[in-house]
Amino acid sequence: MSARTPSWPLVALFTAGYLPPYLLPTAVGRLGSGLDLTATQAGAVGSALLLGSATAGLLFAARVERAGPRTLARTGLALAAAGYGAAALTTCVPAVVAGVVAGGLGSGAATTVAATRIAAEKDPHRTSTLGLLTVSALAAAVYLAVPRLGPGHGTPLAAIALTALGAWPLTARLPGPARDVTAGHTRAPLPHRRSGLVLAAAMVCWSLAQNCLWGVSSRIGLEQAHLGEAALGAVLAAALGAGLIGVLAAGALGSRLGRAVPVGAGTVLIAGCIALTASATGPLSFTAGEIAWNTLYPVVLSYLIGLAASLDPRGRWAVLIGSASSLGTAAGPLTGSVLAAQAGFAGMGLVLGAGLLLIAVPMTAVALHAGGRPLLPGAVRRRGGHPAALVAAHTGTPSGAVPEVGAQEQPVVEIPVDGAAVPVQDAYGTAGPRQPGPP
């Protein structure tokens, strides 16, 4: 990204693209109650929304620069506003489904632009952390406001549409289509192919587990923990507020622990939180599980976003891995509803927790193997990611640029040498005392 392009347009796009998954519990719950759908049918509609978002990511992953970030972002935001807005204003189920799918495509396009441009920044972790902070705060406000705005499925969908409209003016600073994109540059092979594929496959399962629980959280709170709708909205808002603390902690922590520890240990802790939340039978245990889970989830997600961005500075892995994550997210509501119907909420939590423990291993391995994005031009990097260049004292180096803790890489200065010194013949002789000769 050009240094003249500020981060706040990317934060706005990130927020508009990520808000639908954050509002998934209330959206799915109100689709069921407002349109007289079964829990499985409402979950399928939520999955269709997120599937549209994942499809957009797969379609536009390698086309952002050619189409132009500004053009693609505005098209996506317009489609999101129109799709979600139309779905909010009608009670015809086919029209609602068509609207949320179109809105999902628009949200996915906005997320694709944001992911691509964030990956090109010097500090992708900082920008993604700001985006997570913003979307968590906005979602918490919506959860507090929705119960006071009356019943019906339209309120959360309208909130998503209005967010897309609000992000539109902020895209003016994004660049237009690139004029110097050559065929060879476009077809450049993906770096870290094996690590990227492993991380993409793991992210499908990781996001699936998160959204299996998130998609049925409203049902767990209402049916098993015996909360009212207003109390449930307050709990979910508090959980997202705790997520703000988690995001701030991730931003403060930065690269001090690397990426492997937050990704691996964080995923293990999330597995325990999911099992606790799914087995909750009262307000206290449900609230504790939701708050703990939502505190950890954005922390791990921010490091996963940074890890994906570090695999390719052009952002292709960030978009592809993000789209893989969206596929898991899309299958979450329907899979969670089916698991809950077959094994109960507690059984669903145990299955999801065990799955997270399994995928924590390859995700940690990728974080250990991929030592971050390549160092600055001219630097030498060892296998472990440590630069063999001169290192200065603590100067606040962006975590995405150099995978070192508290150190900044300095440019290597080449000193020209006229030529190698050639010894004069007879300057050196055999060992032993020399015979005196004429001066």
Coordinates of C-alpha atoms in Angstrom, one line a residue:
M1 CA 0.0 0.0 0.0
S2 CA 1.1 3.5 -0.7
A3 CA 2.3 5.4 2.3
R4 CA -0.1 8.2 1.3
T5 CA -3.1 6.0 1.8
P6 CA -4.3 6.1 5.4
S7 CA -5.5 3.1 7.4
W8 CA -8.9 4.2 8.3
P9 CA -10.5 3.4 4.9
L10 CA -9.3 -0.2 5.4
V11 CA -10.7 -0.2 8.9
A12 CA -14.1 0.9 7.6
L13 CA -14.0 -1.8 4.9
F14 CA -12.9 -4.4 7.4
T15 CA -15.8 -3.4 9.7
A16 CA -18.4 -3.5 7.0
G17 CA -17.2 -6.9 5.8
Y18 CA -16.9 -8.5 9.2
L19 CA -20.1 -7.2 10.8
P20 CA -22.4 -9.9 9.3
P21 CA -20.6 -12.8 11.0
Y22 CA -20.5 -10.8 14.3
L23 CA -24.3 -10.3 14.2
L24 CA -25.0 -13.9 13.1
P25 CA -26.7 -15.1 16.4
T26 CA -29.3 -12.3 16.5
A27 CA -29.7 -12.4 12.7
V28 CA -30.3 -16.2 12.7
G29 CA -32.5 -16.1 15.8
R30 CA -34.7 -13.3 14.3
L31 CA -35.0 -15.0 10.9
G32 CA -36.4 -18.0 12.7
S33 CA -38.9 -16.1 14.9
G34 CA -39.8 -13.4 12.4
L35 CA -40.2 -15.6 9.3
D36 CA -41.6 -18.7 11.1
L37 CA -38.6 -20.8 10.1
T38 CA -37.2 -23.8 12.0
A39 CA -33.8 -23.5 13.7
T40 CA -32.2 -25.6 10.9
Q41 CA -33.8 -23.4 8.2
A42 CA -32.8 -20.2 9.8
G43 CA -29.2 -21.6 10.2
A44 CA -29.3 -22.5 6.5
V45 CA -30.2 -18.9 5.6
G46 CA -27.3 -17.6 7.7
S47 CA -25.0 -20.1 6.1
A48 CA -26.1 -18.9 2.6
L49 CA -25.2 -15.3 3.6
L50 CA -21.7 -16.3 4.7
L51 CA -21.3 -18.6 1.7
G52 CA -21.9 -15.6 -0.6
S53 CA -19.1 -13.7 1.3
A54 CA -16.7 -16.6 0.9
T55 CA -17.5 -16.9 -2.8
A56 CA -16.7 -13.2 -3.4
G57 CA -13.3 -13.8 -1.8
L58 CA -12.5 -16.7 -4.0
L59 CA -13.6 -14.8 -7.1
F60 CA -11.7 -11.6 -6.4
A61 CA -8.6 -12.8 -4.6
A62 CA -6.3 -12.1 -7.6
R63 CA -8.3 -9.3 -9.2
V64 CA -8.2 -6.5 -6.7
E65 CA -5.4 -4.5 -8.3
R66 CA -6.6 -5.0 -11.8
A67 CA -10.2 -4.0 -11.0
G68 CA -9.1 -1.2 -8.7
P69 CA -9.5 -1.3 -4.9
R70 CA -11.7 1.7 -4.9
T71 CA -14.0 0.4 -7.6
L72 CA -14.3 -3.1 -6.2
A73 CA -14.8 -1.7 -2.6
R74 CA -17.6 0.6 -3.7
T75 CA -19.3 -2.1 -5.8
G76 CA -19.2 -4.4 -2.8
L77 CA -20.5 -1.8 -0.4
A78 CA -23.4 -0.9 -2.8
L79 CA -24.3 -4.5 -3.2
A80 CA -24.2 -5.1 0.5
A81 CA -26.4 -2.1 1.3
A82 CA -28.9 -3.0 -1.4
G83 CA -29.0 -6.8 -0.6
Y84 CA -29.3 -6.5 3.2
G85 CA -31.6 -3.5 2.9
A86 CA -34.0 -5.3 0.6
A87 CA -33.9 -8.4 2.9
A88 CA -34.8 -6.2 5.9
L89 CA -37.8 -4.7 4.2
T90 CA -39.6 -7.9 3.1
T91 CA -41.1 -11.0 4.7
C92 CA -41.0 -13.1 1.6
V93 CA -38.6 -15.9 2.4
P94 CA -37.2 -16.4 -1.1
A95 CA -36.6 -12.6 -1.4
V96 CA -34.9 -12.6 2.0
V97 CA -32.6 -15.4 1.0
A98 CA -31.8 -13.7 -2.3
G99 CA -31.1 -10.4 -0.5
V100 CA -28.8 -11.9 2.2
V101 CA -26.9 -13.8 -0.5
A102 CA -26.4 -10.7 -2.5
G103 CA -25.4 -8.8 0.6
G104 CA -23.0 -11.5 1.5
L105 CA -21.3 -11.2 -1.9
G106 CA -20.9 -7.4 -1.3
S107 CA -19.5 -7.9 2.2
G108 CA -17.1 -10.5 0.8
A109 CA -15.9 -8.0 -1.9
A110 CA -15.3 -5.4 0.8
T111 CA -13.4 -7.8 3.0
T112 CA -11.3 -8.9 0.0
V113 CA -10.2 -5.4 -0.7
A114 CA -9.5 -4.8 3.0
A115 CA -7.4 -8.0 3.4
T116 CA -5.4 -7.3 0.2
R117 CA -4.5 -3.8 1.2
I118 CA -3.8 -4.6 4.9
A119 CA -1.4 -7.3 3.8
A120 CA 0.6 -4.8 1.8
E121 CA 1.0 -2.5 4.8
K122 CA 4.2 -2.3 6.9
D123 CA 2.2 -3.4 10.0
P124 CA -0.7 -5.5 9.0
H125 CA -1.3 -6.7 12.6
R126 CA -1.9 -3.1 13.8
T127 CA -4.5 -2.4 11.1
S128 CA -6.3 -5.7 11.5
T129 CA -6.4 -5.1 15.3
L130 CA -8.0 -1.7 14.7
G131 CA -10.6 -3.3 12.4
L132 CA -11.4 -6.0 15.0
L133 CA -11.7 -3.3 17.7
T134 CA -14.1 -1.3 15.6
V135 CA -16.3 -4.2 14.5
S136 CA -16.5 -5.5 18.1
A137 CA -17.6 -2.1 19.4
L138 CA -20.2 -1.7 16.7
A139 CA -21.6 -5.2 17.1
A140 CA -21.8 -4.7 20.9
A141 CA -23.8 -1.5 20.4
V142 CA -26.2 -3.3 17.9
Y143 CA -26.8 -6.1 20.4
L144 CA -27.7 -3.6 23.1
A145 CA -30.0 -1.7 20.7
V146 CA -31.8 -4.5 18.9
P147 CA -34.1 -5.7 21.7
R148 CA -35.3 -2.1 22.1
L149 CA -36.2 -1.6 18.5
G150 CA -39.0 -4.2 18.4
P151 CA -39.3 -7.7 17.0
G152 CA -38.7 -8.8 13.4
H153 CA -35.8 -9.9 11.3
G154 CA -35.1 -6.6 9.7
T155 CA -33.3 -4.8 12.5
P156 CA -29.9 -6.6 12.4
L157 CA -29.9 -6.7 8.6
A158 CA -30.7 -3.0 8.4
A159 CA -27.7 -2.3 10.8
I160 CA -25.4 -4.1 8.4
A161 CA -26.8 -2.2 5.4
L162 CA -26.4 1.1 7.1
T163 CA -22.8 0.2 8.0
A164 CA -22.0 -0.5 4.4
L165 CA -23.5 2.9 3.4
G166 CA -21.4 4.6 6.1
A167 CA -18.2 3.1 4.8
W168 CA -18.8 4.2 1.2
P169 CA -17.5 7.8 1.6
L170 CA -14.3 6.6 3.2
T171 CA -13.3 4.7 0.1
A172 CA -12.4 7.9 -1.7
R173 CA -8.7 7.6 -0.7
L174 CA -8.3 4.1 -2.1
P175 CA -6.4 3.8 -5.3
G176 CA -8.0 3.1 -8.7
P177 CA -7.1 0.3 -11.1
A178 CA -3.4 -0.3 -11.4
R179 CA -1.9 0.6 -14.8
D180 CA 1.3 -1.3 -14.5
V181 CA 0.0 -4.7 -13.7
T182 CA 1.8 -7.0 -16.2
A183 CA 0.9 -10.6 -17.0
G184 CA 4.1 -11.9 -15.5
H185 CA 3.4 -10.0 -12.3
T186 CA -0.1 -11.2 -12.1
R187 CA 0.9 -14.8 -12.6
A188 CA 3.7 -14.7 -10.1
P189 CA 3.6 -18.0 -8.1
L190 CA 2.4 -18.0 -4.6
P191 CA 5.2 -18.1 -2.0
H192 CA 5.0 -20.5 1.0
R193 CA 2.6 -22.7 -0.9
R194 CA 2.6 -25.7 1.5
S195 CA 2.2 -23.5 4.6
G196 CA -0.6 -21.5 2.9
L197 CA -2.5 -24.6 2.0
V198 CA -2.2 -26.1 5.5
L199 CA -3.3 -22.9 7.1
A200 CA -6.2 -22.5 4.7
A201 CA -7.4 -26.0 5.5
A202 CA -7.0 -25.5 9.2
M203 CA -8.8 -22.2 9.0
V204 CA -11.9 -23.8 7.5
C205 CA -12.2 -26.1 10.6
W206 CA -11.2 -23.3 13.0
S207 CA -13.9 -20.9 11.8
L208 CA -16.4 -23.7 11.5
A209 CA -16.0 -24.5 15.2
Q210 CA -16.3 -20.8 16.2
N211 CA -19.4 -20.2 14.2
C212 CA -21.1 -23.5 15.1
L213 CA -21.3 -22.2 18.6
W214 CA -21.8 -18.5 17.7
G215 CA -24.7 -19.4 15.4
V216 CA -26.6 -21.2 18.2
S217 CA -25.5 -19.0 21.1
S218 CA -28.9 -17.3 21.2
R219 CA -30.6 -20.7 21.4
I220 CA -28.3 -21.9 24.2
G221 CA -29.0 -18.7 26.2
L222 CA -32.7 -18.8 25.7
E223 CA -33.4 -22.5 25.9
Q224 CA -30.7 -24.0 28.1
A225 CA -29.5 -21.0 30.2
H226 CA -33.0 -19.6 30.6
L227 CA -32.3 -16.0 29.7
G228 CA -34.8 -13.5 28.3
E229 CA -34.1 -11.8 25.0
A230 CA -33.1 -8.5 26.7
A231 CA -30.8 -10.3 29.1
L232 CA -29.3 -12.4 26.3
G233 CA -28.6 -9.3 24.3
A234 CA -26.8 -7.8 27.3
V235 CA -24.7 -10.9 27.7
L236 CA -23.7 -11.0 24.1
A237 CA -22.9 -7.3 24.2
A238 CA -20.8 -7.8 27.3
A239 CA -19.0 -10.7 25.6
L240 CA -18.2 -8.5 22.6
G241 CA -17.1 -5.8 25.0
A242 CA -14.7 -8.3 26.5
G243 CA -13.6 -8.9 22.9
L244 CA -12.5 -5.3 22.8
I245 CA -10.2 -5.9 25.8
G246 CA -8.8 -9.0 23.9
V247 CA -8.2 -6.9 20.8
L248 CA -6.4 -4.2 22.9
A249 CA -4.3 -6.9 24.6
A250 CA -3.4 -8.3 21.2
G251 CA -2.3 -4.9 20.0
A252 CA -0.3 -4.3 23.1
L253 CA 1.3 -7.7 23.0
G254 CA 2.3 -7.3 19.4
S255 CA 5.1 -9.7 18.4
R256 CA 6.6 -10.2 21.9
L257 CA 5.5 -13.9 22.0
G258 CA 5.7 -14.4 18.2
R259 CA 2.7 -16.0 16.5
A260 CA 3.0 -19.6 17.5
V261 CA 2.2 -19.2 21.2
P262 CA -0.9 -17.0 20.7
V263 CA -2.2 -19.2 17.9
G264 CA -1.5 -22.6 19.5
A265 CA -2.2 -21.9 23.2
G266 CA -5.1 -19.6 22.3
T267 CA -6.8 -22.2 20.2
V268 CA -6.5 -24.7 23.1
L269 CA -8.1 -22.3 25.5
I270 CA -10.8 -21.5 23.1
A271 CA -11.7 -25.2 22.9
G272 CA -12.2 -25.2 26.6
C273 CA -14.4 -22.1 26.5
I274 CA -16.6 -23.6 23.8
A275 CA -17.1 -26.7 25.8
L276 CA -18.0 -24.6 28.9
T277 CA -20.4 -22.3 27.0
A278 CA -22.2 -25.2 25.2
S279 CA -22.8 -27.1 28.5
A280 CA -24.0 -24.0 30.4
T281 CA -27.3 -24.6 32.2
G282 CA -27.6 -21.3 34.0
P283 CA -27.0 -17.6 33.4
L284 CA -23.7 -17.4 35.3
S285 CA -21.9 -20.3 33.5
F286 CA -23.3 -19.1 30.1
T287 CA -22.1 -15.6 30.7
A288 CA -18.7 -16.7 31.9
G289 CA -18.2 -19.0 28.9
E290 CA -19.3 -16.4 26.4
I291 CA -17.1 -13.6 27.9
A292 CA -14.0 -15.9 28.1
W293 CA -14.5 -17.2 24.6
N294 CA -15.1 -13.7 23.1
T295 CA -12.0 -12.4 24.9
L296 CA -9.8 -15.0 23.4
Y297 CA -11.3 -15.3 19.9
P298 CA -10.3 -11.9 18.5
V299 CA -6.8 -12.3 20.0
V300 CA -6.1 -15.5 18.1
L301 CA -7.9 -14.2 15.0
S302 CA -5.7 -11.1 14.8
Y303 CA -2.6 -13.3 14.9
L304 CA -4.0 -15.6 12.2
I305 CA -4.8 -12.6 10.0
G306 CA -1.2 -11.4 10.5
L307 CA 0.2 -14.9 9.8
A308 CA -1.8 -15.1 6.5
A309 CA -0.7 -11.6 5.5
S310 CA 3.0 -12.5 6.2
L311 CA 2.9 -15.4 3.7
D312 CA 2.6 -13.0 0.7
P313 CA 3.0 -9.2 0.8
R314 CA 0.7 -9.0 -2.3
G315 CA -2.1 -10.2 0.0
R316 CA -3.1 -13.2 -2.1
W317 CA -2.7 -15.7 0.8
A318 CA -4.5 -13.3 3.1
V319 CA -7.5 -13.3 0.8
L320 CA -7.5 -17.0 0.0
I321 CA -7.1 -18.0 3.6
G322 CA -9.7 -15.5 4.6
S323 CA -12.1 -17.0 2.0
A324 CA -11.3 -20.5 3.4
S325 CA -12.2 -19.1 6.8
S326 CA -15.4 -17.7 5.4
L327 CA -16.3 -21.2 4.0
G328 CA -16.0 -22.6 7.6
T329 CA -17.9 -19.6 8.9
A330 CA -20.7 -20.2 6.3
A331 CA -21.1 -23.8 7.3
G332 CA -21.1 -22.9 11.0
P333 CA -24.8 -22.0 11.6
L334 CA -26.2 -25.0 9.8
T335 CA -23.6 -27.5 11.2
G336 CA -24.2 -26.2 14.7
S337 CA -27.9 -26.6 14.4
V338 CA -27.5 -30.1 13.1
L339 CA -25.0 -31.1 15.8
A340 CA -27.2 -29.6 18.5
A341 CA -30.2 -31.5 17.2
Q342 CA -28.3 -34.8 17.1
A343 CA -26.1 -34.6 20.2
G344 CA -27.5 -31.7 22.3
F345 CA -25.7 -28.5 23.0
A346 CA -23.2 -30.1 25.4
G347 CA -22.3 -32.9 23.0
M348 CA -21.9 -30.3 20.2
G349 CA -19.4 -28.4 22.5
L350 CA -17.4 -31.5 23.2
V351 CA -17.1 -32.3 19.4
L352 CA -16.1 -28.8 18.6
G353 CA -13.5 -28.6 21.4
A354 CA -11.9 -31.9 20.3
G355 CA -11.7 -30.7 16.8
L356 CA -10.0 -27.5 17.8
L357 CA -7.4 -29.4 19.8
L358 CA -6.5 -31.4 16.7
I359 CA -6.1 -28.5 14.3
A360 CA -4.1 -26.5 16.9
V361 CA -1.1 -28.7 16.0
P362 CA -0.8 -27.8 12.2
M363 CA -1.7 -24.2 12.8
T364 CA 1.1 -23.9 15.4
A365 CA 3.5 -25.7 13.0
V366 CA 2.8 -23.1 10.2
A367 CA 3.3 -20.3 12.7
L368 CA 6.7 -21.8 13.7
H369 CA 7.8 -22.6 10.1
A370 CA 6.8 -19.4 8.4
G371 CA 9.0 -16.9 10.2
G372 CA 6.9 -13.9 9.0
R373 CA 7.1 -11.9 5.7
P374 CA 10.4 -11.6 4.0
L375 CA 12.8 -9.1 5.4
L376 CA 13.5 -5.8 3.8
P377 CA 15.4 -5.9 0.5
G378 CA 19.1 -6.8 0.8
A379 CA 18.8 -8.5 4.2
V380 CA 19.8 -12.1 4.9
R381 CA 17.3 -14.3 6.7
R382 CA 18.0 -17.5 8.4
R383 CA 15.5 -20.4 8.5
G384 CA 14.2 -19.4 11.9
G385 CA 13.4 -15.9 10.8
H386 CA 16.2 -14.1 12.5
P387 CA 17.9 -11.4 10.4
A388 CA 21.7 -11.6 9.9
A389 CA 21.8 -7.9 9.5
L390 CA 22.7 -5.2 12.0
V391 CA 20.0 -4.8 14.7
A392 CA 19.3 -1.6 16.6
A393 CA 17.8 -1.1 20.0
H394 CA 14.1 -1.1 20.7
T395 CA 12.6 1.4 18.3
G396 CA 9.0 0.1 17.9
T397 CA 9.4 -1.8 14.7
P398 CA 6.1 -2.9 13.1
S399 CA 5.5 -6.5 13.9
G400 CA 4.7 -7.3 10.3
A401 CA 7.9 -6.1 8.8
V402 CA 10.5 -7.9 10.8
P403 CA 9.7 -11.0 12.8
E404 CA 12.0 -10.0 15.6
V405 CA 11.0 -9.0 19.1
G406 CA 11.6 -5.4 19.8
A407 CA 14.3 -5.0 17.1
Q408 CA 14.5 -3.1 13.9
E409 CA 16.5 -4.2 10.9
Q410 CA 19.0 -1.7 9.6
P411 CA 20.0 -1.5 5.9
V412 CA 23.2 -3.2 5.0
V413 CA 25.7 -0.8 3.5
E414 CA 27.9 -2.2 0.8
I415 CA 31.5 -0.8 0.9
P416 CA 33.1 -0.9 -2.6
V417 CA 36.6 -2.4 -2.8
D418 CA 38.8 -1.6 -5.8
G419 CA 40.2 -5.1 -6.0
A420 CA 41.9 -7.9 -4.1
A421 CA 45.4 -7.2 -3.0
V422 CA 47.8 -9.3 -5.1
P423 CA 51.0 -10.3 -3.3
V424 CA 54.2 -9.3 -5.0
Q425 CA 56.2 -12.2 -6.3
D426 CA 59.0 -13.3 -3.9
A427 CA 57.2 -11.4 -1.1
Y428 CA 56.7 -14.8 0.6
G429 CA 59.2 -17.6 0.8
T430 CA 59.6 -20.9 2.5
A431 CA 59.6 -21.2 6.2
G432 CA 62.8 -20.8 8.1
P433 CA 65.5 -18.1 8.5
R434 CA 66.0 -15.9 5.5
Q435 CA 69.4 -15.5 4.0
P436 CA 70.7 -12.0 4.1
G437 CA 70.6 -10.3 0.8
P438 CA 71.3 -7.0 -0.8
P439 CA 69.0 -4.2 0.4

